[in-house]
Coordinates of C-alpha atoms and ligand atoms in Angstrom, one line a residue:
M1 CA 0.0 0.0 0.0
N2 CA 1.5 3.3 -1.1
G3 CA 2.8 5.6 1.7
K4 CA 1.9 2.9 4.4
L5 CA 3.8 0.4 6.5
L6 CA 2.3 -2.8 7.9
F7 CA 3.1 -3.1 11.6
L8 CA 3.0 -6.6 13.0
G9 CA 3.3 -7.1 16.8
K10 CA 4.0 -10.5 18.4
A11 CA 0.3 -11.3 18.9
D12 CA -0.3 -10.6 15.2
I13 CA 2.6 -12.9 14.2
K14 CA 1.5 -15.7 16.5
S15 CA -2.0 -15.5 15.1
L16 CA -0.7 -16.5 11.7
D17 CA 0.0 -20.1 12.7
I18 CA 3.3 -20.3 10.9
H19 CA 4.8 -23.8 11.7
V20 CA 8.4 -24.5 12.3
E21 CA 8.4 -27.0 9.4
E22 CA 7.6 -24.1 7.0
I23 CA 10.5 -22.0 8.5
I24 CA 12.9 -25.0 8.2
K25 CA 11.9 -25.5 4.6
A26 CA 12.3 -21.8 3.7
I27 CA 15.7 -21.6 5.5
E28 CA 17.0 -24.7 3.6
K29 CA 16.1 -23.0 0.4
G30 CA 17.8 -19.8 1.6
F31 CA 21.0 -21.8 2.3
I32 CA 20.9 -23.1 -1.3
D33 CA 20.4 -19.5 -2.5
I34 CA 23.5 -18.5 -0.6
S35 CA 25.5 -21.3 -2.2
D36 CA 24.3 -20.1 -5.7
G37 CA 25.5 -16.6 -5.0
N38 CA 21.9 -15.3 -4.9
T39 CA 22.1 -13.3 -1.7
E40 CA 23.7 -10.2 -0.4
L41 CA 24.5 -10.7 3.3
P42 CA 27.0 -8.1 4.6
H43 CA 28.9 -8.3 7.8
K44 CA 26.8 -7.5 10.9
P45 CA 27.9 -4.2 12.6
S46 CA 27.4 -4.0 16.4
I47 CA 27.5 -1.5 19.2
H48 CA 28.1 -2.3 22.8
P49 CA 26.4 0.2 25.2
R50 CA 27.0 -1.9 28.3
P51 CA 29.5 -4.7 29.2
D52 CA 28.5 -8.1 27.9
C53 CA 25.6 -6.5 25.9
F54 CA 25.2 -5.6 22.3
L55 CA 22.9 -4.2 19.6
R56 CA 23.5 -5.6 16.1
A57 CA 22.2 -4.9 12.6
L58 CA 21.6 -7.9 10.2
P59 CA 20.9 -6.5 6.7
G60 CA 20.2 -8.7 3.7
Y61 CA 18.9 -9.0 0.2
L62 CA 17.7 -12.4 -1.1
K63 CA 17.6 -12.2 -4.9
G64 CA 15.7 -15.5 -5.4
I65 CA 12.6 -14.3 -3.5
D66 CA 13.4 -10.6 -4.1
L67 CA 13.3 -9.8 -0.4
A68 CA 15.2 -7.0 1.3
G69 CA 15.4 -5.9 4.9
I70 CA 17.2 -5.7 8.2
K71 CA 17.0 -6.9 11.7
W72 CA 18.0 -4.7 14.6
V73 CA 18.5 -7.0 17.6
S74 CA 19.9 -6.6 21.1
A75 CA 21.3 -9.2 23.5
Y76 CA 21.4 -8.1 27.1
P77 CA 22.2 -11.0 29.4
T78 CA 22.0 -8.6 32.4
N79 CA 18.2 -8.2 31.6
R80 CA 17.6 -11.5 33.3
Q81 CA 18.0 -9.9 36.8
K82 CA 15.5 -7.2 35.7
G83 CA 12.8 -9.7 34.7
L84 CA 13.2 -8.6 31.0
P85 CA 14.0 -10.7 27.9
I86 CA 17.7 -11.1 27.1
V87 CA 17.0 -10.8 23.4
S88 CA 14.8 -8.1 21.7
G89 CA 14.5 -6.7 18.3
L90 CA 12.6 -5.4 15.2
I91 CA 12.7 -6.4 11.6
L92 CA 12.1 -4.0 8.7
L93 CA 11.3 -5.2 5.2
N94 CA 11.8 -2.8 2.3
D95 CA 10.4 -2.9 -1.2
P96 CA 13.4 -4.0 -3.3
Q97 CA 11.9 -2.1 -6.3
T98 CA 11.7 1.3 -4.6
G99 CA 13.5 0.9 -1.3
L100 CA 10.4 2.1 0.6
P101 CA 9.6 0.5 3.9
L102 CA 7.0 -2.3 3.6
S103 CA 6.6 -3.7 7.1
L104 CA 8.0 -3.4 10.6
M105 CA 7.6 -6.4 12.8
E106 CA 8.4 -7.7 16.2
G107 CA 11.7 -9.5 16.0
N108 CA 11.8 -11.8 19.0
W109 CA 9.4 -14.4 17.7
I110 CA 11.4 -14.5 14.5
T111 CA 14.7 -14.7 16.3
A112 CA 13.4 -17.5 18.5
W113 CA 12.1 -19.7 15.6
R114 CA 14.7 -19.0 12.9
T115 CA 17.6 -19.8 15.3
A116 CA 16.0 -23.2 16.1
A117 CA 15.1 -23.8 12.5
V118 CA 18.8 -23.2 11.5
S119 CA 19.8 -25.7 14.2
A120 CA 17.3 -28.2 12.8
V121 CA 18.7 -27.8 9.3
A122 CA 22.2 -28.6 10.8
A123 CA 20.8 -31.6 12.8
K124 CA 19.0 -33.0 9.7
H125 CA 22.3 -33.2 7.9
L126 CA 24.9 -33.8 10.7
A127 CA 23.3 -35.8 13.5
V128 CA 23.6 -39.5 13.7
K129 CA 20.4 -40.7 11.9
E130 CA 19.2 -42.9 14.8
S131 CA 19.7 -40.1 17.5
A132 CA 17.2 -40.9 20.3
T133 CA 18.4 -38.6 23.1
L134 CA 18.5 -34.8 22.9
A135 CA 19.9 -32.6 25.7
I136 CA 19.0 -29.0 26.2
C137 CA 21.0 -26.7 28.5
G138 CA 18.9 -23.6 29.0
A139 CA 15.1 -24.0 29.4
G140 CA 14.3 -20.5 28.0
V141 CA 13.0 -19.3 24.7
Q142 CA 15.6 -21.1 22.6
G143 CA 15.3 -24.3 24.6
K144 CA 11.6 -24.4 23.8
T145 CA 11.9 -23.6 20.1
H146 CA 14.8 -26.0 19.7
L147 CA 12.7 -28.8 21.2
A148 CA 10.0 -28.0 18.6
A149 CA 12.3 -27.7 15.7
L150 CA 14.6 -30.7 16.5
S151 CA 11.7 -33.0 17.2
T152 CA 10.6 -32.5 13.6
V153 CA 14.0 -33.6 12.1
L154 CA 15.0 -36.4 14.5
P155 CA 12.5 -39.1 13.7
H156 CA 14.0 -41.5 16.3
L157 CA 13.9 -39.0 19.2
Q158 CA 12.5 -40.6 22.5
R159 CA 14.2 -38.8 25.4
V160 CA 15.0 -35.1 26.1
K161 CA 17.2 -34.2 29.1
I162 CA 16.9 -30.6 30.2
F163 CA 19.2 -28.6 32.5
D164 CA 18.6 -25.1 33.8
P165 CA 20.1 -23.7 37.0
D166 CA 16.9 -21.8 37.7
P167 CA 14.5 -24.4 39.2
A168 CA 11.4 -22.3 38.3
A169 CA 12.5 -22.1 34.6
L170 CA 13.1 -25.8 34.5
E171 CA 9.8 -26.6 36.2
L172 CA 7.8 -24.4 33.8
F173 CA 9.5 -25.9 30.8
L174 CA 8.8 -29.4 31.9
Q175 CA 5.1 -28.6 32.7
Q176 CA 4.5 -26.8 29.4
E177 CA 6.4 -29.1 27.1
A178 CA 5.3 -32.4 28.6
T179 CA 1.7 -31.6 27.5
A180 CA 3.0 -30.5 24.0
Y181 CA 5.1 -33.7 23.5
P182 CA 3.2 -36.6 25.2
D183 CA 5.3 -39.2 23.2
L184 CA 8.7 -37.9 24.4
D185 CA 10.2 -38.7 27.8
L186 CA 11.2 -35.3 29.2
Q187 CA 13.6 -35.4 32.1
G188 CA 14.8 -32.4 34.2
V189 CA 18.4 -33.1 35.3
P190 CA 20.5 -31.5 38.0
S191 CA 23.6 -30.5 36.0
A192 CA 24.8 -29.8 32.5
Q193 CA 27.1 -32.9 32.7
D194 CA 24.0 -35.0 33.4
A195 CA 22.3 -33.6 30.4
F196 CA 25.3 -34.4 28.1
C197 CA 25.6 -37.9 29.5
K198 CA 24.5 -40.4 26.7
A199 CA 22.9 -37.7 24.6
Q200 CA 23.4 -37.7 20.8
V201 CA 22.3 -34.2 20.1
V202 CA 22.9 -31.3 22.5
V203 CA 21.8 -27.7 22.4
T204 CA 23.4 -25.1 24.7
A205 CA 21.2 -22.0 25.0
A206 CA 22.3 -20.3 28.2
P207 CA 23.1 -16.5 28.4
M208 CA 26.3 -15.7 26.6
M209 CA 28.9 -14.1 28.7
S210 CA 32.2 -12.5 27.7
K211 CA 34.0 -14.9 29.9
P212 CA 33.0 -18.4 28.8
L213 CA 31.5 -20.7 31.5
A214 CA 33.6 -23.6 30.1
I215 CA 31.3 -26.1 32.0
I216 CA 31.7 -29.0 29.5
R217 CA 35.0 -30.8 29.0
E218 CA 36.2 -33.6 26.7
K219 CA 35.2 -36.2 29.3
N220 CA 31.5 -35.1 29.1
L221 CA 31.3 -35.7 25.3
E222 CA 30.0 -38.9 23.8
P223 CA 31.1 -40.5 20.5
G224 CA 28.9 -39.3 17.6
M225 CA 27.5 -36.3 19.4
L226 CA 26.2 -33.3 17.5
L227 CA 26.8 -30.1 19.6
L228 CA 24.6 -27.2 18.7
P229 CA 25.7 -24.1 20.7
V230 CA 23.5 -21.1 20.1
D231 CA 25.2 -19.2 23.0
L232 CA 28.6 -18.9 21.2
D233 CA 31.5 -20.6 22.9
S234 CA 30.1 -20.1 26.5
Y235 CA 29.6 -23.7 27.4
F236 CA 32.7 -25.5 26.3
A237 CA 36.2 -25.8 27.8
A238 CA 39.3 -26.0 25.4
S239 CA 39.5 -29.8 25.8
A240 CA 35.9 -30.1 24.5
F241 CA 36.6 -28.0 21.4
K242 CA 39.8 -30.0 20.7
A243 CA 37.8 -33.3 20.9
C244 CA 35.5 -32.2 18.1
R245 CA 36.3 -33.8 14.8
T246 CA 34.8 -31.0 12.6
F247 CA 33.1 -27.7 12.9
F248 CA 30.3 -26.4 10.7
S249 CA 28.6 -23.0 10.9
D250 CA 25.7 -21.1 9.5
D251 CA 28.2 -18.4 8.4
T252 CA 31.9 -19.3 8.4
D253 CA 33.1 -15.7 7.7
Q254 CA 31.3 -14.5 10.8
L255 CA 32.7 -17.4 12.8
L256 CA 36.2 -16.5 11.7
W257 CA 35.5 -12.9 12.5
L258 CA 34.4 -13.9 16.0
K259 CA 37.5 -16.0 16.4
N260 CA 39.6 -12.8 15.5
Q261 CA 37.7 -11.1 18.3
G262 CA 38.8 -13.8 20.8
R263 CA 35.8 -16.0 20.8
F264 CA 35.9 -19.7 19.7
A265 CA 39.7 -19.6 20.3
H266 CA 40.0 -23.4 20.1
V267 CA 37.9 -24.0 16.9
E268 CA 40.4 -25.2 14.3
K269 CA 38.9 -27.6 11.8
I270 CA 36.1 -25.6 10.2
A271 CA 34.7 -27.8 7.3
G272 CA 32.5 -25.0 6.0
D273 CA 29.0 -23.7 6.3
Y274 CA 25.5 -25.1 5.9
S275 CA 25.0 -23.5 2.4
Q276 CA 28.0 -25.6 1.2
L277 CA 26.7 -28.6 3.0
L278 CA 23.2 -28.4 1.6
S279 CA 24.5 -27.8 -1.9
G280 CA 26.8 -30.8 -1.7
Q281 CA 30.0 -28.8 -2.0
I282 CA 31.3 -30.2 1.3
K283 CA 30.7 -33.6 3.0
G284 CA 28.7 -33.8 6.3
R285 CA 29.2 -36.5 8.9
Q286 CA 31.7 -39.1 7.8
D287 CA 31.7 -41.4 10.8
N288 CA 29.0 -42.1 13.4
N289 CA 31.6 -41.9 16.1
D290 CA 32.8 -38.3 15.3
C291 CA 31.8 -35.5 17.6
I292 CA 30.7 -32.6 15.5
M293 CA 30.0 -29.0 16.5
A294 CA 27.6 -26.9 14.4
I295 CA 27.8 -23.3 15.5
S296 CA 24.9 -20.9 14.9
V297 CA 26.3 -17.4 14.9
G298 CA 23.0 -16.0 13.6
I299 CA 22.3 -15.2 9.9
A300 CA 20.1 -12.5 8.4
M301 CA 18.9 -14.9 5.7
G302 CA 17.0 -16.9 8.4
D303 CA 15.4 -13.7 9.8
L304 CA 14.4 -12.4 6.4
V305 CA 12.9 -15.6 4.9
T306 CA 10.8 -16.0 8.1
A307 CA 9.8 -12.3 8.0
G308 CA 8.8 -12.9 4.3
L309 CA 6.5 -15.8 5.3
I310 CA 5.0 -13.6 8.0
Y311 CA 4.5 -10.6 5.7
N312 CA 2.8 -12.6 2.9
R313 CA 0.5 -14.4 5.3
A314 CA -0.4 -11.3 7.2
R315 CA -1.4 -9.5 3.9
D316 CA -3.4 -12.6 2.8
R317 CA -5.3 -12.7 6.1
N318 CA -5.6 -8.9 6.7
V319 CA -3.6 -9.1 10.0
G320 CA -1.7 -6.1 11.5
V321 CA -2.0 -2.4 11.5
W322 CA -1.3 -0.1 8.5
L323 CA 0.6 3.0 9.7
D324 CA 1.1 6.2 7.7
L325 CA 4.7 6.8 6.8
Ligands
NAD1 N1 22.9 -17.8 17.7 C1 21.8 -17.0 17.5 O1 21.5 -16.6 16.4 C2 21.0 -16.7 18.7 C3 19.7 -16.2 18.6 C4 19.0 -15.9 19.7 C5 19.5 -16.2 21.0 N2 20.8 -16.6 21.1 C6 21.4 -16.9 22.4 O2 20.7 -18.0 23.0 C7 20.8 -17.9 24.4 C8 19.5 -18.2 25.0 O3 18.6 -17.2 24.6 P1 17.1 -17.3 25.1 O4 16.3 -16.2 24.3 O5 16.6 -18.7 25.2 O6 17.2 -16.7 26.6 P2 16.3 -17.0 27.9 O7 16.5 -16.0 28.9 O8 14.9 -17.2 27.4 O9 16.8 -18.4 28.4 C9 18.1 -18.6 28.9 C10 18.0 -19.7 30.0 O10 19.3 -20.2 30.3 C11 19.3 -20.5 31.7 N3 20.6 -20.5 32.2 C12 21.4 -19.6 32.9 N4 22.6 -20.1 33.1 C13 22.6 -21.4 32.6 C14 23.6 -22.4 32.5 N5 24.8 -22.2 33.0 N6 23.2 -23.6 31.9 C15 22.0 -23.7 31.4 N7 21.1 -22.8 31.4 C16 21.4 -21.6 32.0 C17 18.4 -19.4 32.3 O11 17.9 -19.8 33.6 C18 17.3 -19.3 31.3 O12 16.2 -20.1 31.6 C19 21.4 -16.6 24.7 O13 22.8 -16.7 24.9 C20 21.1 -15.8 23.4 O14 22.0 -14.7 23.3 C21 21.5 -16.9 20.0

């Protein structure tokens, strides 16, 4: 609509019933577009108004679906003590033809689901096929969306072990998710080490701190594990990184940039990124005994394809509020 912008709040977005399978499919296609050179995804500039906190811009243009936009996202681990979300953000879509703003939408729902969908893409291609036990460290937003996304790509999943140092968060997670997944055996466990024990796929989704927690060591890893850290390198000690056979990432350039900044210091054997994996340019898992780490640094493609699904459905269903520019 000329001179207007569609505003979509979280309740609008939730009302559209977009399923995680749709997001996973759109993101898989997005990774193929990246490998075909059909995207423009520049480096993400950040500002750091407080220690351990950042605001970051994730711009992108996806030529295949002609979608342009930007996410402006913050991560403030210190918000936890204030009862506020750690992550917050907005996404702006622009008309690629004119550059004019098309839609502004709440970004947390998108961040929550696109991150889990990217992990699910990695798990689909890198987990041992028969993986039956999933561990989740961090029973927050990412813990929940990862359970939803990973349960769709791990057909043999039976058991989920969850650790969170906050007993209330753990209790709430178990209560809510037990009803949502009656066929899965959900177990709260008292430590991260207990969660890792005998798991085949592990998600770490705790607050990221500038000084890594380094809770998990080589002795806590199992043969054939797929490690999916969404909280950067917070969880793992040097010995755990060294025990990994290969590393993959949603964005190798960004991973290397982070390494230059002093994160992921012990990551050495980077095989490549998911776009190369999905297009067959690089091989995935070679041996069911290899421990593999697939690192999600966060990629604008995931945000934009999800925002595109939302925008199209909101227009079809007349959801949201049109604002004058
Ligand atoms: N890679 C990405 O693209 C991406 C995207 C979004 C969020 N994140 C990161 O994912 C992490 C989780 O985000 P969220 O939105 O789920 O936050 P959240 O606040 O909803 O949940 C975090 C949970 O971690 C728990 N926790 C604290 N210390 C822990 C520990 N040592 N071990 C296990 N759990 C612990 C907290 O009690 C809380 O329940 C954050 O680090 C966030 O920055 C990454």
